[in-house]
mmCIF file of C-alpha atoms in Angstrom:
data_model
loop_
_atom_site.group_PDB
_atom_site.id
_atom_site.type_symbol
_atom_site.label_atom_id
_atom_site.label_comp_id
_atom_site.label_asym_id
_atom_site.label_seq_id
_atom_site.Cartn_x
_atom_site.Cartn_y
_atom_site.Cartn_z
ATOM 1 C CA MET A 1 16.088 -13.402 -9.631
ATOM 2 C CA GLU A 2 16.295 -16.492 -11.841
ATOM 3 C CA GLY A 3 15.628 -19.673 -9.795
ATOM 4 C CA MET A 4 14.486 -17.817 -6.745
ATOM 5 C CA ALA A 5 11.624 -19.387 -4.787
ATOM 6 C CA ASP A 6 8.418 -17.324 -4.581
ATOM 7 C CA ARG A 7 8.161 -15.284 -1.310
ATOM 8 C CA TYR A 8 4.834 -14.533 0.446
ATOM 9 C CA ILE A 9 3.711 -11.997 2.975
ATOM 10 C CA GLU A 10 0.547 -11.643 5.058
ATOM 11 C CA VAL A 11 -1.341 -8.329 4.958
ATOM 12 C CA SER A 12 -3.672 -7.741 7.886
ATOM 13 C CA LEU A 13 -6.198 -5.386 9.342
ATOM 14 C CA VAL A 14 -5.274 -6.115 12.929
ATOM 15 C CA LYS A 15 -8.352 -4.985 14.847
ATOM 16 C CA ARG A 16 -10.749 -6.577 12.388
ATOM 17 C CA ASP A 17 -8.533 -9.790 12.458
ATOM 18 C CA VAL A 18 -8.613 -10.101 8.673
ATOM 19 C CA THR A 19 -5.589 -11.416 6.750
ATOM 20 C CA CYS A 20 -4.762 -12.076 3.081
ATOM 21 C CA THR A 21 -1.655 -13.557 1.538
ATOM 22 C CA ALA A 22 0.274 -11.917 -1.252
ATOM 23 C CA ARG A 23 3.169 -13.130 -3.526
ATOM 24 C CA LEU A 24 6.012 -10.797 -3.937
ATOM 25 C CA LEU A 25 6.631 -9.859 -7.653
ATOM 26 C CA ASP A 26 10.448 -10.288 -7.423
ATOM 27 C CA ASP A 27 10.649 -10.781 -11.199
ATOM 28 C CA ARG A 28 9.022 -7.418 -11.898
ATOM 29 C CA ALA A 29 10.095 -5.228 -9.009
ATOM 30 C CA PRO A 30 13.147 -6.873 -7.411
ATOM 31 C CA ILE A 31 14.571 -3.703 -5.753
ATOM 32 C CA THR A 32 11.313 -2.782 -4.182
ATOM 33 C CA CYS A 33 10.557 -6.388 -3.044
ATOM 34 C CA ALA A 34 13.964 -6.599 -1.471
ATOM 35 C CA ALA A 35 13.533 -3.320 0.334
ATOM 36 C CA VAL A 36 10.104 -4.283 1.794
ATOM 37 C CA TRP A 37 11.142 -7.920 2.599
ATOM 38 C CA ASP A 38 14.241 -6.766 4.438
ATOM 39 C CA SER A 39 12.114 -4.405 6.534
ATOM 40 C CA LEU A 40 9.345 -6.673 7.616
ATOM 41 C CA PRO A 41 7.415 -6.750 9.840
ATOM 42 C CA LEU A 42 5.894 -3.282 9.314
ATOM 43 C CA ALA A 43 2.611 -2.007 10.826
ATOM 44 C CA GLY A 44 0.943 1.369 11.093
ATOM 45 C CA ASP A 45 -2.251 3.326 11.224
ATOM 46 C CA VAL A 46 -4.524 2.435 8.216
ATOM 47 C CA TYR A 47 -6.070 5.044 6.002
ATOM 48 C CA HIS A 48 -8.647 4.637 3.233
ATOM 49 C CA ALA A 49 -7.859 6.557 0.104
ATOM 50 C CA LYS A 50 -9.767 9.703 -0.805
ATOM 51 C CA TYR A 51 -8.720 9.920 -4.466
ATOM 52 C CA ALA A 52 -7.699 6.423 -5.729
ATOM 53 C CA ARG A 53 -11.012 4.848 -4.683
ATOM 54 C CA ASN A 54 -10.578 1.228 -3.479
ATOM 55 C CA GLU A 55 -7.257 1.524 -1.572
ATOM 56 C CA ILE A 56 -6.114 1.181 1.991
ATOM 57 C CA TYR A 57 -2.630 2.131 3.081
ATOM 58 C CA ALA A 58 -0.239 2.949 5.854
ATOM 59 C CA LEU A 59 2.515 5.493 5.993
ATOM 60 C CA PHE A 60 6.081 4.686 7.168
ATOM 61 C CA PRO A 61 9.415 6.439 7.551
ATOM 62 C CA PRO A 62 11.835 5.441 4.781
ATOM 63 C CA PHE A 63 13.181 1.973 5.319
ATOM 64 C CA ALA A 64 15.298 1.195 2.157
ATOM 65 C CA GLN A 65 18.895 2.152 1.976
ATOM 66 C CA ALA A 66 17.974 4.105 -1.197
ATOM 67 C CA GLU A 67 14.456 4.685 -2.525
ATOM 68 C CA PRO A 68 13.545 2.197 -5.276
ATOM 69 C CA PRO A 69 13.373 3.287 -8.873
ATOM 70 C CA LEU A 70 9.891 3.322 -10.514
ATOM 71 C CA GLU A 71 9.979 -0.393 -11.503
ATOM 72 C CA ASN A 72 6.787 -2.110 -12.612
ATOM 73 C CA PRO A 73 4.810 1.177 -12.431
ATOM 74 C CA THR A 74 1.055 1.669 -12.727
ATOM 75 C CA ILE A 75 -1.598 4.312 -12.495
ATOM 76 C CA THR A 76 -4.419 1.828 -12.821
ATOM 77 C CA PRO A 77 -3.890 -0.759 -10.050
ATOM 78 C CA ILE A 78 -6.105 -3.840 -10.046
ATOM 79 C CA PRO A 79 -7.677 -5.704 -7.213
ATOM 80 C CA GLY A 80 -5.082 -7.438 -5.070
ATOM 81 C CA ASP A 81 -2.175 -5.098 -6.140
ATOM 82 C CA LEU A 82 0.288 -4.015 -3.466
ATOM 83 C CA CYS A 83 1.837 -0.731 -4.354
ATOM 84 C CA TYR A 84 4.784 1.331 -3.032
ATOM 85 C CA PHE A 85 4.849 5.125 -3.203
ATOM 86 C CA THR A 86 7.281 7.693 -1.856
ATOM 87 C CA PHE A 87 6.067 11.139 -0.924
ATOM 88 C CA ALA A 88 7.844 14.265 0.438
ATOM 89 C CA GLY A 89 6.156 15.448 3.534
ATOM 90 C CA ALA A 90 5.364 18.826 1.864
ATOM 91 C CA GLU A 91 3.209 16.794 -0.618
ATOM 92 C CA LEU A 92 1.025 15.407 2.129
ATOM 93 C CA GLY A 93 1.315 18.012 4.889
ATOM 94 C CA THR A 94 -1.909 19.894 4.182
ATOM 95 C CA LYS A 95 -5.309 19.716 5.747
ATOM 96 C CA ALA A 96 -6.743 18.422 2.469
ATOM 97 C CA TYR A 97 -5.037 15.072 3.117
ATOM 98 C CA GLY A 98 -5.795 14.908 6.814
ATOM 99 C CA TYR A 99 -2.260 14.203 7.939
ATOM 100 C CA ASP A 100 -1.530 17.799 8.963
ATOM 101 C CA ARG A 101 -0.812 16.721 12.577
ATOM 102 C CA GLU A 102 1.541 13.807 11.747
ATOM 103 C CA VAL A 103 3.299 14.898 8.517
ATOM 104 C CA ARG A 104 5.769 17.674 8.285
ATOM 105 C CA ALA A 105 7.585 19.380 5.447
ATOM 106 C CA GLY A 106 11.185 18.181 5.139
ATOM 107 C CA THR A 107 10.267 14.533 5.764
ATOM 108 C CA THR A 108 9.890 11.591 3.385
ATOM 109 C CA LEU A 109 7.125 8.996 3.744
ATOM 110 C CA VAL A 110 6.624 5.612 2.244
ATOM 111 C CA ASP A 111 3.046 4.596 1.447
ATOM 112 C CA LEU A 112 2.415 0.813 1.262
ATOM 113 C CA ALA A 113 -1.022 0.243 -0.270
ATOM 114 C CA LEU A 114 -3.436 -2.545 -0.955
ATOM 115 C CA PHE A 115 -5.993 -2.113 -3.712
ATOM 116 C CA TYR A 116 -9.028 -4.291 -3.039
ATOM 117 C CA GLU A 117 -11.514 -3.635 -5.871
ATOM 118 C CA ARG A 118 -11.606 -2.458 -9.497
ATOM 119 C CA ASN A 119 -11.795 0.993 -11.047
ATOM 120 C CA ASN A 120 -8.760 2.642 -9.434
ATOM 121 C CA LEU A 121 -7.001 5.650 -10.998
ATOM 122 C CA LEU A 122 -3.933 7.163 -9.450
ATOM 123 C CA LEU A 123 -4.776 10.820 -10.286
ATOM 124 C CA ASN A 124 -4.416 13.509 -7.712
ATOM 125 C CA GLY A 125 -6.035 16.876 -8.370
ATOM 126 C CA ASP A 126 -3.148 18.701 -6.749
ATOM 127 C CA VAL A 127 -0.208 16.989 -8.480
ATOM 128 C CA GLY A 128 -1.576 15.028 -11.381
ATOM 129 C CA TRP A 129 -0.644 11.360 -12.074
ATOM 130 C CA VAL A 130 0.850 9.417 -9.082
ATOM 131 C CA PRO A 131 2.419 6.208 -10.420
ATOM 132 C CA GLY A 132 3.079 3.508 -7.954
ATOM 133 C CA ILE A 133 5.307 0.459 -7.955
ATOM 134 C CA VAL A 134 3.383 -2.833 -8.040
ATOM 135 C CA TRP A 135 5.523 -5.135 -5.812
ATOM 136 C CA GLY A 136 2.966 -7.834 -4.782
ATOM 137 C CA GLN A 137 -0.241 -9.562 -5.742
ATOM 138 C CA VAL A 138 -2.769 -10.980 -3.284
ATOM 139 C CA VAL A 139 -3.198 -14.683 -4.036
ATOM 140 C CA ASP A 140 -5.491 -15.745 -1.158
ATOM 141 C CA GLY A 141 -8.126 -14.003 0.991
ATOM 142 C CA LEU A 142 -8.893 -10.966 -1.179
ATOM 143 C CA GLU A 143 -12.674 -11.345 -0.979
ATOM 144 C CA THR A 144 -12.649 -11.323 2.900
ATOM 145 C CA MET A 145 -10.117 -8.456 2.893
ATOM 146 C CA ALA A 146 -12.241 -6.458 0.462
ATOM 147 C CA GLU A 147 -15.278 -6.822 2.785
ATOM 148 C CA ALA A 148 -13.189 -5.559 5.700
ATOM 149 C CA CYS A 149 -11.930 -2.640 3.550
ATOM 150 C CA ASN A 150 -15.446 -1.627 2.633
ATOM 151 C CA ASP A 151 -16.326 -1.779 6.371
ATOM 152 C CA LEU A 152 -13.297 0.383 7.087
ATOM 153 C CA TRP A 153 -14.586 2.883 4.491
ATOM 154 C CA ARG A 154 -18.125 2.926 5.912
ATOM 155 C CA SER A 155 -17.292 2.542 9.730
ATOM 156 C CA GLY A 156 -14.029 4.429 9.916
ATOM 157 C CA ALA A 157 -10.370 3.647 10.323
ATOM 158 C CA ALA A 158 -9.809 4.998 13.858
ATOM 159 C CA GLY A 159 -7.904 2.481 15.934
ATOM 160 C CA GLU A 160 -7.191 0.098 13.049
ATOM 161 C CA SER A 161 -3.720 -0.910 11.938
ATOM 162 C CA LEU A 162 -2.378 -2.289 8.571
ATOM 163 C CA SER A 163 0.286 -4.922 9.066
ATOM 164 C CA PHE A 164 2.732 -6.501 6.622
ATOM 165 C CA ARG A 165 4.697 -9.540 7.712
ATOM 166 C CA ARG A 166 6.461 -12.550 6.238
ATOM 167 C CA ALA A 167 4.209 -15.568 5.647
#
């Protein structure tokens, strides 16, 4: 990755017409960054986290040739972190998570998340610690995005999409 120019993406809440810009952390999570970059653009229904606090995310079918290793891991994401998680459908396919209509056992899902405020802890009462790969950091527009994320939490996510695309 030496000598590589910084790469940027735009992360958007489509219906709310709010976008922030993030720099890929190619130096810390090169395999994950390459997998995401090569798969852009990506968009899906947005969810607001129940357990991690200040997180929005979308779920996608696997898009990497092989799932990235746990590079640049965290269980305490900070505002502006973009994280990558991989889950087996059986881990999410219960009514407790609210995906029971969309997620089935035997599937794998990729969760691309944006953390927009402080005091996040990736601890799930069912499975314990859930480390994520930090692959990007918001460098512009986080304050406006955080306001939109709070609105999403209070007003609901129905009909809203989370989009990732090259800047």
